[in-house]
């Protein structure tokens, strides 16, 4: 986001300016282009009303269930789970937990695909420490989703940085009810790609 001069946390009206229902929503926000966050601000509440702007579908991050946009929904909000929804067409990368910025994660990157619309995402990576990235020591990988053909295209890697791995593994997960949900990595991905920096396209099916 900072490399594109864009703010990562935004009120809904910034992403949905033509929807007047978002103009006065002060207790929800977009986190990046994909995630819509609805904090619970009422003490003792176990649910809350959430407005979902127009979209072919929104996915409940915790369950994979879909809801059509342009409506209010009653979202379950237990003490340990904030209401979180993902726009159809989103590509969300997930990785193993790490303890510090430049720790080698020692595992693949999971790409969660939320079908229902076309989507794109640019995966950014650098060494994780220092300021060399400001002089161009970083790499980007363009990723696109064609919903009509269920095709994910991982483009050619651009740029490099010291210590960059020559190859990496992507686990592709087509999100659906009960699959590709929550914070943990998905145990059974739908497809695995061994990526060497060259462009590749794959059809992703459950």
mmCIF file with all atom_site columns, C-alpha atoms in Angstrom:
data_model
loop_
_atom_site.group_PDB
_atom_site.id
_atom_site.type_symbol
_atom_site.label_atom_id
_atom_site.label_alt_id
_atom_site.label_comp_id
_atom_site.label_asym_id
_atom_site.label_entity_id
_atom_site.label_seq_id
_atom_site.pdbx_PDB_ins_code
_atom_site.Cartn_x
_atom_site.Cartn_y
_atom_site.Cartn_z
_atom_site.occupancy
_atom_site.B_iso_or_equiv
_atom_site.pdbx_formal_charge
_atom_site.auth_seq_id
_atom_site.auth_comp_id
_atom_site.auth_asym_id
_atom_site.auth_atom_id
_atom_site.pdbx_PDB_model_num
ATOM 1   C CA . UNK A 1 1   ? 0.000   0.000   0.000   1.00 0.00 ? 1   UNK A CA 1
ATOM 2   C CA . UNK A 1 2   ? 2.718   2.506   0.886   1.00 0.00 ? 2   UNK A CA 1
ATOM 3   C CA . UNK A 1 3   ? 4.567   1.754   -2.354  1.00 0.00 ? 3   UNK A CA 1
ATOM 4   C CA . UNK A 1 4   ? 1.414   2.785   -4.199  1.00 0.00 ? 4   UNK A CA 1
ATOM 5   C CA . UNK A 1 5   ? 0.781   5.864   -2.042  1.00 0.00 ? 5   UNK A CA 1
ATOM 6   C CA . UNK A 1 6   ? -2.407  4.326   -0.684  1.00 0.00 ? 6   UNK A CA 1
ATOM 7   C CA . UNK A 1 7   ? -3.739  3.961   2.838   1.00 0.00 ? 7   UNK A CA 1
ATOM 8   C CA . UNK A 1 8   ? -4.375  0.414   4.020   1.00 0.00 ? 8   UNK A CA 1
ATOM 9   C CA . UNK A 1 9   ? -7.255  1.307   6.418   1.00 0.00 ? 9   UNK A CA 1
ATOM 10  C CA . UNK A 1 10  ? -10.098 3.265   4.842   1.00 0.00 ? 10  UNK A CA 1
ATOM 11  C CA . UNK A 1 11  ? -13.708 4.164   5.618   1.00 0.00 ? 11  UNK A CA 1
ATOM 12  C CA . UNK A 1 12  ? -16.192 2.350   3.384   1.00 0.00 ? 12  UNK A CA 1
ATOM 13  C CA . UNK A 1 13  ? -17.047 5.502   1.470   1.00 0.00 ? 13  UNK A CA 1
ATOM 14  C CA . UNK A 1 14  ? -13.546 5.586   -0.056  1.00 0.00 ? 14  UNK A CA 1
ATOM 15  C CA . UNK A 1 15  ? -14.107 2.222   -1.779  1.00 0.00 ? 15  UNK A CA 1
ATOM 16  C CA . UNK A 1 16  ? -17.844 2.631   -2.411  1.00 0.00 ? 16  UNK A CA 1
ATOM 17  C CA . UNK A 1 17  ? -18.373 6.369   -3.007  1.00 0.00 ? 17  UNK A CA 1
ATOM 18  C CA . UNK A 1 18  ? -21.507 5.904   -5.119  1.00 0.00 ? 18  UNK A CA 1
ATOM 19  C CA . UNK A 1 19  ? -23.303 3.945   -2.393  1.00 0.00 ? 19  UNK A CA 1
ATOM 20  C CA . UNK A 1 20  ? -24.949 6.519   -0.131  1.00 0.00 ? 20  UNK A CA 1
ATOM 21  C CA . UNK A 1 21  ? -25.414 3.875   2.563   1.00 0.00 ? 21  UNK A CA 1
ATOM 22  C CA . UNK A 1 22  ? -21.657 3.990   3.216   1.00 0.00 ? 22  UNK A CA 1
ATOM 23  C CA . UNK A 1 23  ? -21.432 7.753   3.638   1.00 0.00 ? 23  UNK A CA 1
ATOM 24  C CA . UNK A 1 24  ? -22.166 7.752   7.360   1.00 0.00 ? 24  UNK A CA 1
ATOM 25  C CA . UNK A 1 25  ? -20.874 4.332   8.409   1.00 0.00 ? 25  UNK A CA 1
ATOM 26  C CA . UNK A 1 26  ? -18.350 5.173   11.125  1.00 0.00 ? 26  UNK A CA 1
ATOM 27  C CA . UNK A 1 27  ? -17.755 1.789   12.756  1.00 0.00 ? 27  UNK A CA 1
ATOM 28  C CA . UNK A 1 28  ? -16.664 -0.371  9.800   1.00 0.00 ? 28  UNK A CA 1
ATOM 29  C CA . UNK A 1 29  ? -13.635 -0.055  7.544   1.00 0.00 ? 29  UNK A CA 1
ATOM 30  C CA . UNK A 1 30  ? -11.807 -1.669  4.648   1.00 0.00 ? 30  UNK A CA 1
ATOM 31  C CA . UNK A 1 31  ? -8.421  -3.206  5.383   1.00 0.00 ? 31  UNK A CA 1
ATOM 32  C CA . UNK A 1 32  ? -6.700  -3.362  2.036   1.00 0.00 ? 32  UNK A CA 1
ATOM 33  C CA . UNK A 1 33  ? -8.859  -3.918  -1.038  1.00 0.00 ? 33  UNK A CA 1
ATOM 34  C CA . UNK A 1 34  ? -10.325 -7.233  0.142   1.00 0.00 ? 34  UNK A CA 1
ATOM 35  C CA . UNK A 1 35  ? -11.211 -7.222  3.845   1.00 0.00 ? 35  UNK A CA 1
ATOM 36  C CA . UNK A 1 36  ? -14.144 -5.433  5.461   1.00 0.00 ? 36  UNK A CA 1
ATOM 37  C CA . UNK A 1 37  ? -13.778 -5.184  9.232   1.00 0.00 ? 37  UNK A CA 1
ATOM 38  C CA . UNK A 1 38  ? -16.657 -4.559  11.638  1.00 0.00 ? 38  UNK A CA 1
ATOM 39  C CA . UNK A 1 39  ? -15.333 -4.018  15.182  1.00 0.00 ? 39  UNK A CA 1
ATOM 40  C CA . UNK A 1 40  ? -17.609 -4.753  18.127  1.00 0.00 ? 40  UNK A CA 1
ATOM 41  C CA . UNK A 1 41  ? -17.909 -1.546  20.132  1.00 0.00 ? 41  UNK A CA 1
ATOM 42  C CA . UNK A 1 42  ? -20.796 -2.407  22.434  1.00 0.00 ? 42  UNK A CA 1
ATOM 43  C CA . UNK A 1 43  ? -19.843 -4.007  25.758  1.00 0.00 ? 43  UNK A CA 1
ATOM 44  C CA . UNK A 1 44  ? -21.150 -7.550  26.151  1.00 0.00 ? 44  UNK A CA 1
ATOM 45  C CA . UNK A 1 45  ? -22.429 -7.770  22.583  1.00 0.00 ? 45  UNK A CA 1
ATOM 46  C CA . UNK A 1 46  ? -22.310 -11.193 20.892  1.00 0.00 ? 46  UNK A CA 1
ATOM 47  C CA . UNK A 1 47  ? -23.544 -9.966  17.514  1.00 0.00 ? 47  UNK A CA 1
ATOM 48  C CA . UNK A 1 48  ? -23.839 -6.741  15.568  1.00 0.00 ? 48  UNK A CA 1
ATOM 49  C CA . UNK A 1 49  ? -25.440 -5.304  12.451  1.00 0.00 ? 49  UNK A CA 1
ATOM 50  C CA . UNK A 1 50  ? -23.003 -5.046  9.537   1.00 0.00 ? 50  UNK A CA 1
ATOM 51  C CA . UNK A 1 51  ? -23.594 -3.236  6.264   1.00 0.00 ? 51  UNK A CA 1
ATOM 52  C CA . UNK A 1 52  ? -22.194 -5.057  3.227   1.00 0.00 ? 52  UNK A CA 1
ATOM 53  C CA . UNK A 1 53  ? -21.758 -2.701  0.227   1.00 0.00 ? 53  UNK A CA 1
ATOM 54  C CA . UNK A 1 54  ? -22.682 -3.828  -3.303  1.00 0.00 ? 54  UNK A CA 1
ATOM 55  C CA . UNK A 1 55  ? -20.676 -6.859  -4.447  1.00 0.00 ? 55  UNK A CA 1
ATOM 56  C CA . UNK A 1 56  ? -21.595 -10.106 -6.233  1.00 0.00 ? 56  UNK A CA 1
ATOM 57  C CA . UNK A 1 57  ? -20.820 -11.831 -2.934  1.00 0.00 ? 57  UNK A CA 1
ATOM 58  C CA . UNK A 1 58  ? -19.176 -11.234 0.413   1.00 0.00 ? 58  UNK A CA 1
ATOM 59  C CA . UNK A 1 59  ? -17.544 -14.158 2.215   1.00 0.00 ? 59  UNK A CA 1
ATOM 60  C CA . UNK A 1 60  ? -17.560 -14.635 5.952   1.00 0.00 ? 60  UNK A CA 1
ATOM 61  C CA . UNK A 1 61  ? -13.833 -15.004 6.676   1.00 0.00 ? 61  UNK A CA 1
ATOM 62  C CA . UNK A 1 62  ? -14.499 -17.411 9.539   1.00 0.00 ? 62  UNK A CA 1
ATOM 63  C CA . UNK A 1 63  ? -16.996 -19.771 7.853   1.00 0.00 ? 63  UNK A CA 1
ATOM 64  C CA . UNK A 1 64  ? -16.690 -19.318 4.078   1.00 0.00 ? 64  UNK A CA 1
ATOM 65  C CA . UNK A 1 65  ? -20.437 -18.679 3.830   1.00 0.00 ? 65  UNK A CA 1
ATOM 66  C CA . UNK A 1 66  ? -21.471 -16.146 1.178   1.00 0.00 ? 66  UNK A CA 1
ATOM 67  C CA . UNK A 1 67  ? -23.863 -13.202 1.401   1.00 0.00 ? 67  UNK A CA 1
ATOM 68  C CA . UNK A 1 68  ? -24.967 -10.951 -1.476  1.00 0.00 ? 68  UNK A CA 1
ATOM 69  C CA . UNK A 1 69  ? -24.011 -7.305  -0.924  1.00 0.00 ? 69  UNK A CA 1
ATOM 70  C CA . UNK A 1 70  ? -26.057 -4.102  -0.655  1.00 0.00 ? 70  UNK A CA 1
ATOM 71  C CA . UNK A 1 71  ? -27.738 -5.201  2.561   1.00 0.00 ? 71  UNK A CA 1
ATOM 72  C CA . UNK A 1 72  ? -27.516 -5.276  6.339   1.00 0.00 ? 72  UNK A CA 1
ATOM 73  C CA . UNK A 1 73  ? -26.695 -8.581  7.988   1.00 0.00 ? 73  UNK A CA 1
ATOM 74  C CA . UNK A 1 74  ? -26.644 -9.714  11.593  1.00 0.00 ? 74  UNK A CA 1
ATOM 75  C CA . UNK A 1 75  ? -23.081 -10.918 12.174  1.00 0.00 ? 75  UNK A CA 1
ATOM 76  C CA . UNK A 1 76  ? -22.181 -13.274 15.006  1.00 0.00 ? 76  UNK A CA 1
ATOM 77  C CA . UNK A 1 77  ? -19.490 -11.721 17.203  1.00 0.00 ? 77  UNK A CA 1
ATOM 78  C CA . UNK A 1 78  ? -18.264 -13.950 20.023  1.00 0.00 ? 78  UNK A CA 1
ATOM 79  C CA . UNK A 1 79  ? -15.594 -12.579 22.336  1.00 0.00 ? 79  UNK A CA 1
ATOM 80  C CA . UNK A 1 80  ? -12.715 -14.102 20.333  1.00 0.00 ? 80  UNK A CA 1
ATOM 81  C CA . UNK A 1 81  ? -13.948 -13.334 16.798  1.00 0.00 ? 81  UNK A CA 1
ATOM 82  C CA . UNK A 1 82  ? -14.429 -9.958  15.144  1.00 0.00 ? 82  UNK A CA 1
ATOM 83  C CA . UNK A 1 83  ? -16.857 -9.863  12.198  1.00 0.00 ? 83  UNK A CA 1
ATOM 84  C CA . UNK A 1 84  ? -14.721 -9.981  9.050   1.00 0.00 ? 84  UNK A CA 1
ATOM 85  C CA . UNK A 1 85  ? -15.904 -10.230 5.442   1.00 0.00 ? 85  UNK A CA 1
ATOM 86  C CA . UNK A 1 86  ? -14.017 -10.641 2.147   1.00 0.00 ? 86  UNK A CA 1
ATOM 87  C CA . UNK A 1 87  ? -15.122 -9.305  -1.239  1.00 0.00 ? 87  UNK A CA 1
ATOM 88  C CA . UNK A 1 88  ? -15.719 -11.719 -4.105  1.00 0.00 ? 88  UNK A CA 1
ATOM 89  C CA . UNK A 1 89  ? -12.822 -11.522 -6.551  1.00 0.00 ? 89  UNK A CA 1
ATOM 90  C CA . UNK A 1 90  ? -10.238 -11.105 -3.796  1.00 0.00 ? 90  UNK A CA 1
ATOM 91  C CA . UNK A 1 91  ? -6.914  -12.933 -3.703  1.00 0.00 ? 91  UNK A CA 1
ATOM 92  C CA . UNK A 1 92  ? -5.624  -13.067 -0.131  1.00 0.00 ? 92  UNK A CA 1
ATOM 93  C CA . UNK A 1 93  ? -2.131  -14.429 0.669   1.00 0.00 ? 93  UNK A CA 1
ATOM 94  C CA . UNK A 1 94  ? -1.634  -16.323 3.918   1.00 0.00 ? 94  UNK A CA 1
ATOM 95  C CA . UNK A 1 95  ? 1.663   -17.496 5.364   1.00 0.00 ? 95  UNK A CA 1
ATOM 96  C CA . UNK A 1 96  ? 3.065   -19.423 8.319   1.00 0.00 ? 96  UNK A CA 1
ATOM 97  C CA . UNK A 1 97  ? 3.406   -17.508 11.578  1.00 0.00 ? 97  UNK A CA 1
ATOM 98  C CA . UNK A 1 98  ? 6.834   -15.924 12.065  1.00 0.00 ? 98  UNK A CA 1
ATOM 99  C CA . UNK A 1 99  ? 8.439   -14.321 15.110  1.00 0.00 ? 99  UNK A CA 1
ATOM 100 C CA . UNK A 1 100 ? 10.371  -11.497 13.419  1.00 0.00 ? 100 UNK A CA 1
ATOM 101 C CA . UNK A 1 101 ? 10.361  -9.673  10.076  1.00 0.00 ? 101 UNK A CA 1
ATOM 102 C CA . UNK A 1 102 ? 13.249  -11.371 8.269   1.00 0.00 ? 102 UNK A CA 1
ATOM 103 C CA . UNK A 1 103 ? 12.687  -14.867 9.618   1.00 0.00 ? 103 UNK A CA 1
ATOM 104 C CA . UNK A 1 104 ? 12.464  -17.446 6.861   1.00 0.00 ? 104 UNK A CA 1
ATOM 105 C CA . UNK A 1 105 ? 8.876   -18.685 7.080   1.00 0.00 ? 105 UNK A CA 1
ATOM 106 C CA . UNK A 1 106 ? 9.922   -22.236 6.196   1.00 0.00 ? 106 UNK A CA 1
ATOM 107 C CA . UNK A 1 107 ? 6.673   -22.953 4.444   1.00 0.00 ? 107 UNK A CA 1
ATOM 108 C CA . UNK A 1 108 ? 4.535   -22.236 1.368   1.00 0.00 ? 108 UNK A CA 1
ATOM 109 C CA . UNK A 1 109 ? 2.357   -19.213 0.731   1.00 0.00 ? 109 UNK A CA 1
ATOM 110 C CA . UNK A 1 110 ? -1.354  -19.943 0.645   1.00 0.00 ? 110 UNK A CA 1
ATOM 111 C CA . UNK A 1 111 ? -3.312  -17.971 -1.931  1.00 0.00 ? 111 UNK A CA 1
ATOM 112 C CA . UNK A 1 112 ? -6.991  -17.840 -0.991  1.00 0.00 ? 112 UNK A CA 1
ATOM 113 C CA . UNK A 1 113 ? -9.210  -17.135 -3.976  1.00 0.00 ? 113 UNK A CA 1
ATOM 114 C CA . UNK A 1 114 ? -12.696 -15.786 -3.309  1.00 0.00 ? 114 UNK A CA 1
ATOM 115 C CA . UNK A 1 115 ? -14.682 -16.558 -6.482  1.00 0.00 ? 115 UNK A CA 1
ATOM 116 C CA . UNK A 1 116 ? -17.613 -14.609 -7.851  1.00 0.00 ? 116 UNK A CA 1
ATOM 117 C CA . UNK A 1 117 ? -15.767 -11.823 -9.667  1.00 0.00 ? 117 UNK A CA 1
ATOM 118 C CA . UNK A 1 118 ? -12.483 -11.191 -11.447 1.00 0.00 ? 118 UNK A CA 1
ATOM 119 C CA . UNK A 1 119 ? -9.635  -10.059 -9.224  1.00 0.00 ? 119 UNK A CA 1
ATOM 120 C CA . UNK A 1 120 ? -5.985  -9.080  -9.068  1.00 0.00 ? 120 UNK A CA 1
ATOM 121 C CA . UNK A 1 121 ? -3.289  -8.745  -6.451  1.00 0.00 ? 121 UNK A CA 1
ATOM 122 C CA . UNK A 1 122 ? 0.408   -7.861  -6.458  1.00 0.00 ? 122 UNK A CA 1
ATOM 123 C CA . UNK A 1 123 ? 2.511   -9.900  -4.058  1.00 0.00 ? 123 UNK A CA 1
ATOM 124 C CA . UNK A 1 124 ? 5.384   -7.806  -2.672  1.00 0.00 ? 124 UNK A CA 1
ATOM 125 C CA . UNK A 1 125 ? 8.510   -9.153  -0.984  1.00 0.00 ? 125 UNK A CA 1
ATOM 126 C CA . UNK A 1 126 ? 11.845  -7.832  0.269   1.00 0.00 ? 126 UNK A CA 1
ATOM 127 C CA . UNK A 1 127 ? 14.569  -8.868  2.701   1.00 0.00 ? 127 UNK A CA 1
ATOM 128 C CA . UNK A 1 128 ? 12.538  -7.709  5.699   1.00 0.00 ? 128 UNK A CA 1
ATOM 129 C CA . UNK A 1 129 ? 15.179  -5.470  7.265   1.00 0.00 ? 129 UNK A CA 1
ATOM 130 C CA . UNK A 1 130 ? 17.036  -2.288  6.416   1.00 0.00 ? 130 UNK A CA 1
ATOM 131 C CA . UNK A 1 131 ? 16.134  0.317   3.811   1.00 0.00 ? 131 UNK A CA 1
ATOM 132 C CA . UNK A 1 132 ? 17.475  -1.274  0.637   1.00 0.00 ? 132 UNK A CA 1
ATOM 133 C CA . UNK A 1 133 ? 13.904  -1.657  -0.605  1.00 0.00 ? 133 UNK A CA 1
ATOM 134 C CA . UNK A 1 134 ? 13.812  2.133   -1.023  1.00 0.00 ? 134 UNK A CA 1
ATOM 135 C CA . UNK A 1 135 ? 16.539  1.775   -3.650  1.00 0.00 ? 135 UNK A CA 1
ATOM 136 C CA . UNK A 1 136 ? 14.597  -0.898  -5.489  1.00 0.00 ? 136 UNK A CA 1
ATOM 137 C CA . UNK A 1 137 ? 15.754  -4.054  -3.686  1.00 0.00 ? 137 UNK A CA 1
ATOM 138 C CA . UNK A 1 138 ? 12.384  -5.797  -3.711  1.00 0.00 ? 138 UNK A CA 1
ATOM 139 C CA . UNK A 1 139 ? 10.336  -8.136  -5.860  1.00 0.00 ? 139 UNK A CA 1
ATOM 140 C CA . UNK A 1 140 ? 6.734   -8.138  -7.008  1.00 0.00 ? 140 UNK A CA 1
ATOM 141 C CA . UNK A 1 141 ? 4.582   -10.884 -8.492  1.00 0.00 ? 141 UNK A CA 1
ATOM 142 C CA . UNK A 1 142 ? 1.326   -9.943  -10.281 1.00 0.00 ? 142 UNK A CA 1
ATOM 143 C CA . UNK A 1 143 ? -1.526  -12.380 -9.696  1.00 0.00 ? 143 UNK A CA 1
ATOM 144 C CA . UNK A 1 144 ? -4.897  -12.331 -11.474 1.00 0.00 ? 144 UNK A CA 1
ATOM 145 C CA . UNK A 1 145 ? -8.098  -14.369 -11.223 1.00 0.00 ? 145 UNK A CA 1
ATOM 146 C CA . UNK A 1 146 ? -10.420 -14.924 -14.203 1.00 0.00 ? 146 UNK A CA 1
ATOM 147 C CA . UNK A 1 147 ? -13.717 -15.961 -12.662 1.00 0.00 ? 147 UNK A CA 1
ATOM 148 C CA . UNK A 1 148 ? -15.385 -17.083 -15.901 1.00 0.00 ? 148 UNK A CA 1
ATOM 149 C CA . UNK A 1 149 ? -12.676 -19.663 -16.610 1.00 0.00 ? 149 UNK A CA 1
ATOM 150 C CA . UNK A 1 150 ? -11.621 -20.317 -12.978 1.00 0.00 ? 150 UNK A CA 1
ATOM 151 C CA . UNK A 1 151 ? -8.049  -19.519 -14.015 1.00 0.00 ? 151 UNK A CA 1
ATOM 152 C CA . UNK A 1 152 ? -5.381  -18.086 -11.732 1.00 0.00 ? 152 UNK A CA 1
ATOM 153 C CA . UNK A 1 153 ? -2.418  -16.485 -13.482 1.00 0.00 ? 153 UNK A CA 1
ATOM 154 C CA . UNK A 1 154 ? 0.777   -15.922 -11.522 1.00 0.00 ? 154 UNK A CA 1
ATOM 155 C CA . UNK A 1 155 ? 2.843   -13.521 -13.600 1.00 0.00 ? 155 UNK A CA 1
ATOM 156 C CA . UNK A 1 156 ? 6.583   -13.233 -14.042 1.00 0.00 ? 156 UNK A CA 1
ATOM 157 C CA . UNK A 1 157 ? 8.427   -11.939 -10.991 1.00 0.00 ? 157 UNK A CA 1
ATOM 158 C CA . UNK A 1 158 ? 9.761   -8.407  -11.318 1.00 0.00 ? 158 UNK A CA 1
ATOM 159 C CA . UNK A 1 159 ? 12.828  -7.234  -9.423  1.00 0.00 ? 159 UNK A CA 1
ATOM 160 C CA . UNK A 1 160 ? 15.014  -8.947  -6.827  1.00 0.00 ? 160 UNK A CA 1
ATOM 161 C CA . UNK A 1 161 ? 16.743  -8.489  -3.484  1.00 0.00 ? 161 UNK A CA 1
ATOM 162 C CA . UNK A 1 162 ? 19.706  -10.122 -1.697  1.00 0.00 ? 162 UNK A CA 1
ATOM 163 C CA . UNK A 1 163 ? 18.771  -13.540 -0.360  1.00 0.00 ? 163 UNK A CA 1
ATOM 164 C CA . UNK A 1 164 ? 15.633  -13.864 -2.452  1.00 0.00 ? 164 UNK A CA 1
ATOM 165 C CA . UNK A 1 165 ? 14.665  -17.534 -2.862  1.00 0.00 ? 165 UNK A CA 1
ATOM 166 C CA . UNK A 1 166 ? 14.892  -18.732 -6.443  1.00 0.00 ? 166 UNK A CA 1
ATOM 167 C CA . UNK A 1 167 ? 11.684  -20.722 -6.130  1.00 0.00 ? 167 UNK A CA 1
ATOM 168 C CA . UNK A 1 168 ? 8.652   -20.813 -3.896  1.00 0.00 ? 168 UNK A CA 1
ATOM 169 C CA . UNK A 1 169 ? 5.560   -22.907 -3.362  1.00 0.00 ? 169 UNK A CA 1
ATOM 170 C CA . UNK A 1 170 ? 2.022   -21.576 -3.652  1.00 0.00 ? 170 UNK A CA 1
ATOM 171 C CA . UNK A 1 171 ? -0.886  -23.514 -2.204  1.00 0.00 ? 171 UNK A CA 1
ATOM 172 C CA . UNK A 1 172 ? -4.075  -22.482 -4.017  1.00 0.00 ? 172 UNK A CA 1
ATOM 173 C CA . UNK A 1 173 ? -7.337  -22.531 -2.075  1.00 0.00 ? 173 UNK A CA 1
ATOM 174 C CA . UNK A 1 174 ? -10.704 -21.836 -3.667  1.00 0.00 ? 174 UNK A CA 1
ATOM 175 C CA . UNK A 1 175 ? -12.705 -20.545 -0.714  1.00 0.00 ? 175 UNK A CA 1
ATOM 176 C CA . UNK A 1 176 ? -16.125 -22.024 -0.085  1.00 0.00 ? 176 UNK A CA 1
ATOM 177 C CA . UNK A 1 177 ? -18.304 -22.918 2.859   1.00 0.00 ? 177 UNK A CA 1
ATOM 178 C CA . UNK A 1 178 ? -16.044 -24.569 5.449   1.00 0.00 ? 178 UNK A CA 1
ATOM 179 C CA . UNK A 1 179 ? -12.904 -24.508 3.258   1.00 0.00 ? 179 UNK A CA 1
ATOM 180 C CA . UNK A 1 180 ? -10.156 -21.877 3.285   1.00 0.00 ? 180 UNK A CA 1
ATOM 181 C CA . UNK A 1 181 ? -11.418 -20.235 6.442   1.00 0.00 ? 181 UNK A CA 1
ATOM 182 C CA . UNK A 1 182 ? -10.027 -18.607 9.576   1.00 0.00 ? 182 UNK A CA 1
ATOM 183 C CA . UNK A 1 183 ? -6.467  -17.760 10.520  1.00 0.00 ? 183 UNK A CA 1
ATOM 184 C CA . UNK A 1 184 ? -4.844  -21.178 10.172  1.00 0.00 ? 184 UNK A CA 1
ATOM 185 C CA . UNK A 1 185 ? -3.341  -22.456 6.933   1.00 0.00 ? 185 UNK A CA 1
ATOM 186 C CA . UNK A 1 186 ? -5.649  -24.800 5.017   1.00 0.00 ? 186 UNK A CA 1
ATOM 187 C CA . UNK A 1 187 ? -4.688  -28.437 5.550   1.00 0.00 ? 187 UNK A CA 1
ATOM 188 C CA . UNK A 1 188 ? -5.876  -29.606 2.116   1.00 0.00 ? 188 UNK A CA 1
ATOM 189 C CA . UNK A 1 189 ? -5.247  -26.982 -0.606  1.00 0.00 ? 189 UNK A CA 1
ATOM 190 C CA . UNK A 1 190 ? -6.990  -27.416 -3.943  1.00 0.00 ? 190 UNK A CA 1
ATOM 191 C CA . UNK A 1 191 ? -3.768  -27.180 -5.935  1.00 0.00 ? 191 UNK A CA 1
ATOM 192 C CA . UNK A 1 192 ? -0.032  -26.669 -5.399  1.00 0.00 ? 192 UNK A CA 1
ATOM 193 C CA . UNK A 1 193 ? 2.286   -24.709 -7.674  1.00 0.00 ? 193 UNK A CA 1
ATOM 194 C CA . UNK A 1 194 ? 6.079   -24.718 -7.557  1.00 0.00 ? 194 UNK A CA 1
ATOM 195 C CA . UNK A 1 195 ? 6.919   -21.253 -8.866  1.00 0.00 ? 195 UNK A CA 1
ATOM 196 C CA . UNK A 1 196 ? 10.335  -20.387 -10.304 1.00 0.00 ? 196 UNK A CA 1
ATOM 197 C CA . UNK A 1 197 ? 9.663   -16.758 -11.205 1.00 0.00 ? 197 UNK A CA 1
ATOM 198 C CA . UNK A 1 198 ? 8.231   -17.450 -14.658 1.00 0.00 ? 198 UNK A CA 1
ATOM 199 C CA . UNK A 1 199 ? 4.608   -16.762 -15.560 1.00 0.00 ? 199 UNK A CA 1
ATOM 200 C CA . UNK A 1 200 ? 2.181   -19.638 -15.173 1.00 0.00 ? 200 UNK A CA 1
ATOM 201 C CA . UNK A 1 201 ? -1.574  -20.076 -15.405 1.00 0.00 ? 201 UNK A CA 1
ATOM 202 C CA . UNK A 1 202 ? -3.658  -22.832 -13.812 1.00 0.00 ? 202 UNK A CA 1
ATOM 203 C CA . UNK A 1 203 ? -7.327  -23.745 -13.645 1.00 0.00 ? 203 UNK A CA 1
ATOM 204 C CA . UNK A 1 204 ? -8.394  -23.994 -9.993  1.00 0.00 ? 204 UNK A CA 1
ATOM 205 C CA . UNK A 1 205 ? -11.266 -26.305 -9.145  1.00 0.00 ? 205 UNK A CA 1
ATOM 206 C CA . UNK A 1 206 ? -12.570 -27.744 -5.856  1.00 0.00 ? 206 UNK A CA 1
#
